[in-house]
Tab-separated table of N, CA and C in Angstrom:
chain	number	residue	atom	x	y	z
A	1	MET	N	-35.903	-4.654	7.138
A	1	MET	CA	-35.034	-4.968	8.051
A	1	MET	C	-33.937	-4.133	8.040
A	2	GLU	N	-33.416	-3.136	8.899
A	2	GLU	CA	-31.944	-2.669	8.883
A	2	GLU	C	-30.751	-3.787	9.441
A	3	VAL	N	-29.562	-3.789	8.500
A	3	VAL	CA	-28.496	-4.694	9.232
A	3	VAL	C	-27.710	-3.877	9.283
A	4	ILE	N	-26.422	-4.302	9.826
A	4	ILE	CA	-24.817	-3.552	9.634
A	4	ILE	C	-24.063	-4.774	8.982
A	5	LEU	N	-23.560	-3.942	7.900
A	5	LEU	CA	-23.047	-5.289	7.047
A	5	LEU	C	-21.140	-5.345	7.777
A	6	ILE	N	-21.092	-6.614	8.140
A	6	ILE	CA	-19.500	-6.943	8.451
A	6	ILE	C	-18.592	-7.079	7.690
A	7	LYS	N	-19.284	-7.754	6.368
A	7	LYS	CA	-18.372	-7.591	4.968
A	7	LYS	C	-18.640	-7.000	3.959
A	8	ASP	N	-18.146	-6.944	3.120
A	8	ASP	CA	-18.381	-6.143	1.904
A	8	ASP	C	-19.472	-7.264	1.218
A	9	VAL	N	-20.743	-6.911	0.706
A	9	VAL	CA	-21.837	-7.943	0.120
A	9	VAL	C	-21.683	-7.195	-1.325
A	10	ASP	N	-21.638	-7.609	-2.494
A	10	ASP	CA	-22.120	-7.020	-3.622
A	10	ASP	C	-23.469	-6.964	-4.253
A	11	LYS	N	-23.218	-5.636	-4.599
A	11	LYS	CA	-24.582	-5.022	-4.773
A	11	LYS	C	-25.842	-4.687	-3.427
A	12	ILE	N	-24.999	-4.862	-2.506
A	12	ILE	CA	-25.876	-4.496	-1.146
A	12	ILE	C	-25.093	-3.115	-0.697
A	13	GLY	N	-23.748	-3.418	0.060
A	13	GLY	CA	-22.778	-2.445	0.412
A	13	GLY	C	-21.598	-2.800	0.683
A	14	LYS	N	-20.670	-1.920	1.533
A	14	LYS	CA	-19.479	-2.172	1.831
A	14	LYS	C	-19.602	-2.137	3.452
A	15	ALA	N	-18.485	-2.992	4.004
A	15	ALA	CA	-18.304	-3.080	5.339
A	15	ALA	C	-18.627	-1.953	6.349
A	16	GLY	N	-19.351	-2.229	7.308
A	16	GLY	CA	-19.728	-1.154	8.037
A	16	GLY	C	-21.025	-0.327	7.814
A	17	ALA	N	-21.402	-0.760	6.656
A	17	ALA	CA	-22.497	0.289	6.155
A	17	ALA	C	-23.817	-0.219	7.029
A	18	VAL	N	-24.897	0.650	7.116
A	18	VAL	CA	-26.270	0.050	7.675
A	18	VAL	C	-27.030	0.056	6.364
A	19	VAL	N	-27.564	-1.065	6.216
A	19	VAL	CA	-28.443	-0.889	4.964
A	19	VAL	C	-29.619	-1.692	5.270
A	20	LYS	N	-30.789	-1.360	4.317
A	20	LYS	CA	-32.089	-2.088	4.626
A	20	LYS	C	-32.266	-3.134	3.813
A	21	ALA	N	-32.708	-4.277	4.222
A	21	ALA	CA	-32.791	-5.582	3.885
A	21	ALA	C	-33.873	-6.090	3.769
A	22	LYS	N	-34.531	-6.824	2.778
A	22	LYS	CA	-36.035	-7.599	3.011
A	22	LYS	C	-35.598	-8.773	4.149
A	23	ASP	N	-36.761	-8.666	4.899
A	23	ASP	CA	-36.494	-9.201	6.319
A	23	ASP	C	-36.065	-11.057	5.815
A	24	GLY	N	-36.603	-11.654	5.163
A	24	GLY	CA	-35.989	-13.063	4.599
A	24	GLY	C	-35.140	-13.229	4.227
A	25	PHE	N	-34.275	-12.121	3.425
A	25	PHE	CA	-33.093	-11.917	2.856
A	25	PHE	C	-32.008	-12.017	4.017
A	26	ALA	N	-32.068	-11.131	5.357
A	26	ALA	CA	-31.311	-10.800	6.351
A	26	ALA	C	-31.155	-11.949	7.114
A	27	ARG	N	-32.588	-12.523	7.337
A	27	ARG	CA	-32.504	-13.655	8.624
A	27	ARG	C	-32.032	-14.776	7.434
A	28	ASN	N	-32.230	-15.332	6.668
A	28	ASN	CA	-31.887	-16.528	6.049
A	28	ASN	C	-30.466	-16.434	5.283
A	29	PHE	N	-29.945	-15.238	5.021
A	29	PHE	CA	-28.741	-15.472	4.096
A	29	PHE	C	-27.539	-14.395	4.902
A	30	LEU	N	-28.049	-13.399	5.103
A	30	LEU	CA	-26.940	-12.171	5.642
A	30	LEU	C	-26.512	-12.778	7.239
A	31	ILE	N	-27.285	-12.626	7.816
A	31	ILE	CA	-27.080	-12.988	9.468
A	31	ILE	C	-26.316	-14.155	9.632
A	32	PRO	N	-26.978	-15.546	8.967
A	32	PRO	CA	-26.711	-16.770	9.212
A	32	PRO	C	-25.561	-17.210	8.443
A	33	ASN	N	-24.803	-16.245	7.372
A	33	ASN	CA	-23.211	-16.472	6.519
A	33	ASN	C	-22.557	-15.543	7.481
A	34	GLY	N	-22.604	-14.842	8.430
A	34	GLY	CA	-21.621	-13.924	8.877
A	34	GLY	C	-21.777	-12.800	8.175
A	35	LEU	N	-22.240	-12.196	7.229
A	35	LEU	CA	-22.115	-10.822	6.660
A	35	LEU	C	-22.662	-9.635	7.209
A	36	ALA	N	-23.637	-9.967	8.035
A	36	ALA	CA	-24.304	-8.815	8.583
A	36	ALA	C	-24.868	-9.152	10.256
A	37	VAL	N	-24.806	-8.258	11.064
A	37	VAL	CA	-25.909	-8.482	12.097
A	37	VAL	C	-26.959	-7.142	12.276
A	38	PRO	N	-27.750	-7.847	13.101
A	38	PRO	CA	-29.321	-7.027	13.286
A	38	PRO	C	-28.426	-5.639	13.528
A	39	MET	N	-29.356	-4.418	13.279
A	39	MET	CA	-29.426	-3.307	13.875
A	39	MET	C	-29.908	-2.637	14.901
A	40	THR	N	-29.018	-2.810	16.192
A	40	THR	CA	-29.311	-2.596	17.584
A	40	THR	C	-28.312	-1.382	18.282
A	41	SER	N	-28.631	-1.041	19.252
A	41	SER	CA	-27.839	0.131	19.560
A	41	SER	C	-26.626	-0.588	19.967
A	42	SER	N	-26.393	-1.703	20.504
A	42	SER	CA	-25.087	-2.164	21.335
A	42	SER	C	-24.309	-2.628	19.689
A	43	ASN	N	-24.616	-3.025	18.769
A	43	ASN	CA	-24.161	-3.449	17.564
A	43	ASN	C	-23.743	-1.937	16.741
A	44	LEU	N	-24.608	-1.005	16.908
A	44	LEU	CA	-24.011	0.212	16.429
A	44	LEU	C	-22.990	0.932	17.485
A	45	LYS	N	-22.981	0.648	18.741
A	45	LYS	CA	-21.702	1.256	19.439
A	45	LYS	C	-20.244	0.609	18.923
A	46	ASN	N	-20.526	-1.202	18.877
A	46	ASN	CA	-19.448	-1.723	18.534
A	46	ASN	C	-18.986	-1.027	17.041
A	47	LEU	N	-19.854	-1.175	16.507
A	47	LEU	CA	-19.261	-0.168	15.028
A	47	LEU	C	-18.632	1.022	15.067
A	48	GLU	N	-19.188	1.796	15.753
A	48	GLU	CA	-18.400	2.789	15.911
A	48	GLU	C	-16.953	2.671	16.731
A	49	ALA	N	-17.337	1.669	17.808
A	49	ALA	CA	-15.779	1.598	18.133
A	49	ALA	C	-14.808	0.872	17.549
A	50	GLN	N	-15.206	0.140	16.611
A	50	GLN	CA	-14.360	-0.334	15.574
A	50	GLN	C	-14.089	0.760	14.238
A	51	LYS	N	-14.632	1.690	13.971
A	51	LYS	CA	-14.539	2.597	12.939
A	51	LYS	C	-13.256	3.480	13.650
A	52	GLN	N	-13.291	3.545	15.121
A	52	GLN	CA	-12.431	4.634	15.710
A	52	GLN	C	-11.160	3.909	15.784
A	53	LYS	N	-11.007	2.736	15.896
A	53	LYS	CA	-9.804	1.895	16.340
A	53	LYS	C	-9.095	1.659	15.049
A	54	LYS	N	-9.843	1.497	14.018
A	54	LYS	CA	-9.558	1.439	12.507
A	54	LYS	C	-8.496	2.807	12.128
A	55	ALA	N	-9.223	4.051	12.420
A	55	ALA	CA	-8.916	5.293	12.391
A	55	ALA	C	-7.639	5.224	12.976
A	56	ALA	N	-7.238	4.843	13.950
A	56	ALA	CA	-6.205	5.017	14.883
A	56	ALA	C	-5.218	3.992	14.386
A	57	GLN	N	-5.797	3.065	13.417
A	57	GLN	CA	-4.308	2.152	13.147
A	57	GLN	C	-3.890	2.660	12.070
A	58	LEU	N	-4.883	3.408	10.856
A	58	LEU	CA	-4.378	4.187	9.891
A	58	LEU	C	-3.606	5.431	10.164
A	59	GLU	N	-3.829	6.256	11.237
A	59	GLU	CA	-3.328	7.300	11.363
A	59	GLU	C	-1.821	6.933	11.630
A	60	GLN	N	-1.453	5.896	12.999
A	60	GLN	CA	-0.384	4.974	13.147
A	60	GLN	C	0.220	4.712	11.819
A	61	LEU	N	-0.113	3.951	10.967
A	61	LEU	CA	0.617	3.690	9.600
A	61	LEU	C	1.155	4.686	9.009
A	62	LYS	N	0.388	5.923	8.790
A	62	LYS	CA	0.728	6.959	8.105
A	62	LYS	C	1.685	8.046	9.182
A	63	LYS	N	1.647	7.895	10.299
A	63	LYS	CA	2.973	8.343	10.792
A	63	LYS	C	4.176	7.643	10.624
A	64	GLU	N	4.242	6.107	10.851
A	64	GLU	CA	5.245	5.403	10.303
A	64	GLU	C	5.777	5.587	8.877
A	65	SER	N	4.796	5.743	8.148
A	65	SER	CA	5.606	6.166	6.455
A	65	SER	C	6.013	7.630	6.505
A	66	GLU	N	5.369	8.383	7.242
A	66	GLU	CA	6.434	9.949	7.429
A	66	GLU	C	7.701	9.753	7.864
A	67	GLU	N	7.687	9.036	8.861
A	67	GLU	CA	9.185	8.398	9.504
A	67	GLU	C	10.082	7.621	8.441
A	68	LEU	N	9.577	7.034	7.957
A	68	LEU	CA	10.205	6.145	6.819
A	68	LEU	C	10.532	6.986	5.640
A	69	LYS	N	9.900	8.050	5.292
A	69	LYS	CA	10.233	9.176	4.592
A	69	LYS	C	11.186	9.726	4.522
A	70	ALA	N	11.196	10.442	5.991
A	70	ALA	CA	12.154	11.353	6.150
A	70	ALA	C	13.839	10.616	6.161
A	71	ARG	N	13.625	9.276	6.394
A	71	ARG	CA	14.639	8.189	6.498
A	71	ARG	C	15.302	7.903	5.054
A	72	LEU	N	14.286	7.753	4.200
A	72	LEU	CA	14.747	7.617	2.737
A	72	LEU	C	15.256	8.722	2.109
A	73	ALA	N	15.001	10.179	2.475
A	73	ALA	CA	15.109	11.232	1.747
A	73	ALA	C	16.805	10.981	2.213
A	74	SER	N	17.291	10.576	2.959
A	74	SER	CA	18.876	10.746	3.347
A	74	SER	C	19.619	9.822	2.765
A	75	ILE	N	18.928	8.581	2.224
A	75	ILE	CA	19.811	7.416	1.267
A	75	ILE	C	19.933	7.979	0.002
A	76	SER	N	20.851	7.450	-0.320
A	76	SER	CA	21.543	7.431	-1.859
A	76	SER	C	21.878	6.028	-2.044
A	77	LEU	N	21.289	5.396	-3.041
A	77	LEU	CA	21.822	3.998	-3.322
A	77	LEU	C	22.557	4.216	-4.418
A	78	THR	N	23.665	3.049	-4.593
A	78	THR	CA	24.505	3.021	-5.846
A	78	THR	C	24.306	1.431	-6.003
A	79	ILE	N	23.714	1.170	-7.652
A	79	ILE	CA	23.764	-0.010	-8.006
A	79	ILE	C	24.445	0.045	-9.405
A	80	PRO	N	25.592	-0.994	-9.119
A	80	PRO	CA	26.654	-1.226	-10.342
A	80	PRO	C	25.726	-2.151	-11.322
A	81	ALA	N	26.085	-1.811	-12.227
A	81	ALA	CA	25.495	-2.737	-13.698
A	81	ALA	C	26.257	-2.637	-14.758
A	82	LEU	N	26.196	-3.602	-15.671
A	82	LEU	CA	27.102	-3.908	-16.699
A	82	LEU	C	26.614	-3.047	-17.724
A	83	ILE	N	27.693	-2.601	-18.690
A	83	ILE	CA	27.316	-1.623	-19.776
A	83	ILE	C	27.591	-2.143	-21.168
A	84	GLN	N	26.836	-1.653	-22.161
A	84	GLN	CA	27.257	-1.855	-23.307
A	84	GLN	C	27.400	-0.728	-24.324
A	85	GLY	N	28.396	-0.670	-24.965
A	85	GLY	CA	28.505	0.780	-25.591
A	85	GLY	C	28.925	1.944	-24.622
A	86	GLU	N	28.259	2.938	-25.097
A	86	GLU	CA	28.811	4.253	-24.095
A	86	GLU	C	27.821	4.154	-22.930
A	87	ASP	N	26.744	4.771	-22.663
A	87	ASP	CA	26.178	4.961	-21.213
A	87	ASP	C	24.905	3.806	-21.381
A	88	LYS	N	24.829	2.677	-22.222
A	88	LYS	CA	23.700	1.624	-22.278
A	88	LYS	C	24.083	0.647	-21.391
A	89	LEU	N	22.755	0.323	-20.700
A	89	LEU	CA	23.058	-1.008	-19.768
A	89	LEU	C	22.794	-2.153	-20.484
A	90	TYR	N	23.587	-3.165	-19.976
A	90	TYR	CA	23.152	-4.678	-20.695
A	90	TYR	C	22.266	-4.888	-19.566
A	91	GLY	N	20.752	-5.085	-20.347
A	91	GLY	CA	19.782	-5.285	-19.340
A	91	GLY	C	19.289	-4.293	-18.981
A	92	SER	N	18.532	-4.014	-17.839
A	92	SER	CA	17.898	-2.912	-17.254
A	92	SER	C	17.727	-2.987	-15.739
A	93	ILE	N	17.467	-1.831	-15.074
A	93	ILE	CA	17.228	-1.750	-13.562
A	93	ILE	C	15.680	-1.591	-13.491
A	94	HIS	N	15.278	-2.759	-12.674
A	94	HIS	CA	14.080	-2.796	-12.239
A	94	HIS	C	13.362	-2.652	-10.794
A	95	ALA	N	12.534	-2.597	-10.471
A	95	ALA	CA	12.051	-2.318	-9.118
A	95	ALA	C	12.460	-3.311	-7.909
A	96	GLN	N	12.741	-4.419	-8.539
A	96	GLN	CA	13.213	-5.559	-7.800
A	96	GLN	C	14.766	-5.017	-7.207
A	97	GLU	N	15.295	-4.451	-8.318
A	97	GLU	CA	16.798	-4.511	-8.029
A	97	GLU	C	17.138	-3.358	-6.916
A	98	ILE	N	16.172	-2.292	-6.785
A	98	ILE	CA	16.201	-1.426	-6.099
A	98	ILE	C	15.609	-1.586	-4.643
A	99	ALA	N	14.670	-2.661	-4.768
A	99	ALA	CA	14.283	-3.050	-3.411
A	99	ALA	C	15.288	-3.742	-2.696
A	100	ASN	N	15.898	-4.777	-3.815
A	100	ASN	CA	17.293	-5.423	-3.128
A	100	ASN	C	18.184	-4.404	-2.480
A	101	ALA	N	18.763	-3.214	-3.070
A	101	ALA	CA	19.805	-2.505	-2.761
A	101	ALA	C	19.073	-1.727	-1.428
A	102	LEU	N	17.845	-1.208	-1.331
A	102	LEU	CA	17.263	-0.976	0.062
A	102	LEU	C	17.267	-1.856	1.138
A	103	SER	N	17.013	-3.018	0.948
A	103	SER	CA	17.297	-3.818	2.031
A	103	SER	C	18.979	-4.318	2.393
A	104	GLU	N	19.702	-4.192	1.710
A	104	GLU	CA	21.059	-3.993	1.858
A	104	GLU	C	21.251	-2.612	2.991
A	105	GLU	N	20.773	-1.685	2.659
A	105	GLU	CA	20.688	-0.545	3.475
A	105	GLU	C	19.928	-0.745	4.873
A	106	GLY	N	19.140	-1.809	4.899
A	106	GLY	CA	18.466	-2.120	6.199
A	106	GLY	C	17.184	-1.803	6.194
A	107	ILE	N	16.401	-1.092	5.003
A	107	ILE	CA	15.270	-0.950	4.761
A	107	ILE	C	14.452	-1.739	3.917
A	108	THR	N	13.502	-2.481	4.761
A	108	THR	CA	12.667	-3.438	3.814
A	108	THR	C	11.325	-2.627	3.007
A	109	ILE	N	11.529	-2.720	1.878
A	109	ILE	CA	10.235	-2.256	0.807
A	109	ILE	C	9.877	-3.322	0.100
A	110	ASP	N	8.488	-3.403	-0.241
A	110	ASP	CA	8.120	-4.034	-1.299
A	110	ASP	C	8.332	-3.680	-2.601
A	111	LYS	N	8.601	-4.328	-3.559
A	111	LYS	CA	8.987	-4.042	-4.974
A	111	LYS	C	7.682	-3.286	-5.452
A	112	SER	N	6.789	-3.608	-5.022
A	112	SER	CA	5.453	-3.066	-5.716
A	112	SER	C	5.134	-1.574	-5.311
A	113	SER	N	5.867	-1.557	-3.914
A	113	SER	CA	5.693	0.156	-3.437
A	113	SER	C	6.539	1.309	-4.302
A	114	ILE	N	7.808	0.587	-5.025
A	114	ILE	CA	8.672	1.484	-5.900
A	114	ILE	C	7.881	1.478	-7.272
A	115	VAL	N	7.887	2.884	-7.929
A	115	VAL	CA	6.871	3.587	-8.778
A	115	VAL	C	8.190	3.803	-9.978
A	116	LEU	N	7.880	2.904	-10.623
A	116	LEU	CA	8.988	2.738	-11.838
A	116	LEU	C	8.044	2.735	-13.261
A	117	ASP	N	7.887	3.794	-13.825
A	117	ASP	CA	6.978	3.953	-15.156
A	117	ASP	C	7.741	3.015	-16.171
A	118	GLU	N	9.050	2.989	-16.313
A	118	GLU	CA	9.905	1.806	-16.982
A	118	GLU	C	11.147	1.829	-16.550
A	119	PRO	N	11.722	0.468	-16.941
A	119	PRO	CA	12.808	0.022	-16.319
A	119	PRO	C	13.943	1.193	-16.928
A	120	ILE	N	14.906	1.189	-15.835
A	120	ILE	CA	16.248	2.326	-15.962
A	120	ILE	C	16.936	1.432	-17.366
A	121	LYS	N	17.540	2.059	-18.112
A	121	LYS	CA	18.064	1.517	-19.150
A	121	LYS	C	19.808	1.991	-19.487
A	122	ALA	N	19.624	3.268	-18.591
A	122	ALA	CA	20.995	3.799	-18.840
A	122	ALA	C	21.708	4.418	-17.450
A	123	LEU	N	23.038	4.800	-17.361
A	123	LEU	CA	23.800	5.037	-16.472
A	123	LEU	C	23.256	6.412	-16.124
A	124	GLY	N	23.367	6.923	-14.626
A	124	GLY	CA	23.067	8.272	-14.412
A	124	GLY	C	22.493	8.315	-13.101
A	125	ILE	N	21.970	9.370	-12.618
A	125	ILE	CA	21.341	9.648	-11.332
A	125	ILE	C	19.811	9.908	-11.701
A	126	TYR	N	19.092	9.230	-10.949
A	126	TYR	CA	17.758	9.111	-11.145
A	126	TYR	C	17.093	9.400	-9.505
A	127	GLU	N	15.967	10.052	-9.535
A	127	GLU	CA	15.322	9.803	-8.738
A	127	GLU	C	13.855	9.272	-8.384
A	128	VAL	N	13.791	8.185	-7.688
A	128	VAL	CA	12.689	7.268	-8.102
A	128	VAL	C	11.734	7.071	-6.856
A	129	PRO	N	10.241	7.373	-7.159
A	129	PRO	CA	9.525	7.565	-6.306
A	129	PRO	C	8.876	6.424	-5.595
A	130	VAL	N	8.753	6.227	-4.402
A	130	VAL	CA	8.312	5.022	-3.525
A	130	VAL	C	6.873	5.624	-2.846
A	131	ARG	N	6.107	4.812	-3.218
A	131	ARG	CA	4.588	5.209	-2.336
A	131	ARG	C	4.538	4.163	-1.268
A	132	LEU	N	4.876	4.890	0.146
A	132	LEU	CA	4.664	4.428	1.605
A	132	LEU	C	3.379	4.057	1.771
A	133	HIS	N	2.423	4.865	1.151
A	133	HIS	CA	1.048	5.044	2.184
A	133	HIS	C	0.424	5.835	1.072
A	134	ALA	N	-0.768	5.649	0.948
A	134	ALA	CA	-1.694	6.190	0.084
A	134	ALA	C	-1.716	7.624	0.274
A	135	GLU	N	-1.365	8.546	1.088
A	135	GLU	CA	-0.879	10.073	1.190
A	135	GLU	C	0.724	10.010	1.088
A	136	VAL	N	1.262	9.191	1.404
A	136	VAL	CA	3.002	9.503	1.316
A	136	VAL	C	3.657	8.933	0.071
A	137	LEU	N	4.320	9.849	-0.187
A	137	LEU	CA	5.197	9.684	-1.731
A	137	LEU	C	6.589	9.719	-1.121
A	138	ALA	N	7.345	8.968	-1.138
A	138	ALA	CA	9.004	9.453	-1.015
A	138	ALA	C	9.647	9.102	-2.108
A	139	LYS	N	11.021	9.915	-2.365
A	139	LYS	CA	12.038	9.781	-3.473
A	139	LYS	C	13.253	9.619	-2.675
A	140	ILE	N	13.522	8.527	-3.658
A	140	ILE	CA	15.113	8.045	-3.036
A	140	ILE	C	16.002	8.212	-4.251
A	141	LYS	N	17.367	8.662	-4.160
A	141	LYS	CA	18.162	9.185	-5.361
A	141	LYS	C	19.070	7.634	-5.796
A	142	VAL	N	19.240	7.360	-6.622
A	142	VAL	CA	19.731	5.967	-7.231
A	142	VAL	C	20.717	6.413	-8.150
A	143	TRP	N	21.863	5.972	-7.917
A	143	TRP	CA	23.156	6.382	-8.981
A	143	TRP	C	23.019	4.693	-9.688
A	144	ILE	N	23.017	5.051	-11.136
A	144	ILE	CA	23.335	3.406	-11.692
A	144	ILE	C	24.917	3.884	-12.477
A	145	VAL	N	25.624	3.058	-12.024
A	145	VAL	CA	27.130	3.083	-12.335
A	145	VAL	C	27.712	2.021	-12.918
A	146	LYS	N	28.880	2.249	-13.708
A	146	LYS	CA	29.551	1.163	-14.445
A	146	LYS	C	30.134	0.233	-13.446
A	147	LYS	N	29.784	-1.182	-13.736
A	147	LYS	CA	30.387	-2.351	-12.972
A	147	LYS	C	31.760	-2.421	-13.030
């Protein structure tokens, strides 16, 4: 029996895939648990409509990310920090501090989107990458200054 998966099923397939399953497995497990629907022409049309809707949503999200990238390119953040010695920071600057500084500028970005290989530990100017979308990477200029 061929079924269309509604949700990801381990060792069977991903959501939206048309798979062949044994009749009993499909009728007694997949369909009653809401994991799949029988493959019919109307269900195939619904699947195609859902794929198109999801593609449109992803395209809209990418467009919004591109607009945010252009806005981030014009922003320069200044983060004051305590220092010890010459140019070493007392502590370090993490993604959370950068996200907080961005929120003060009116831009809300999750700290997990900020790509820091390691925390910033010295005064200076840094180009910090921000992953806005799978295909969109923005860079913001961060100035670390003495408090």
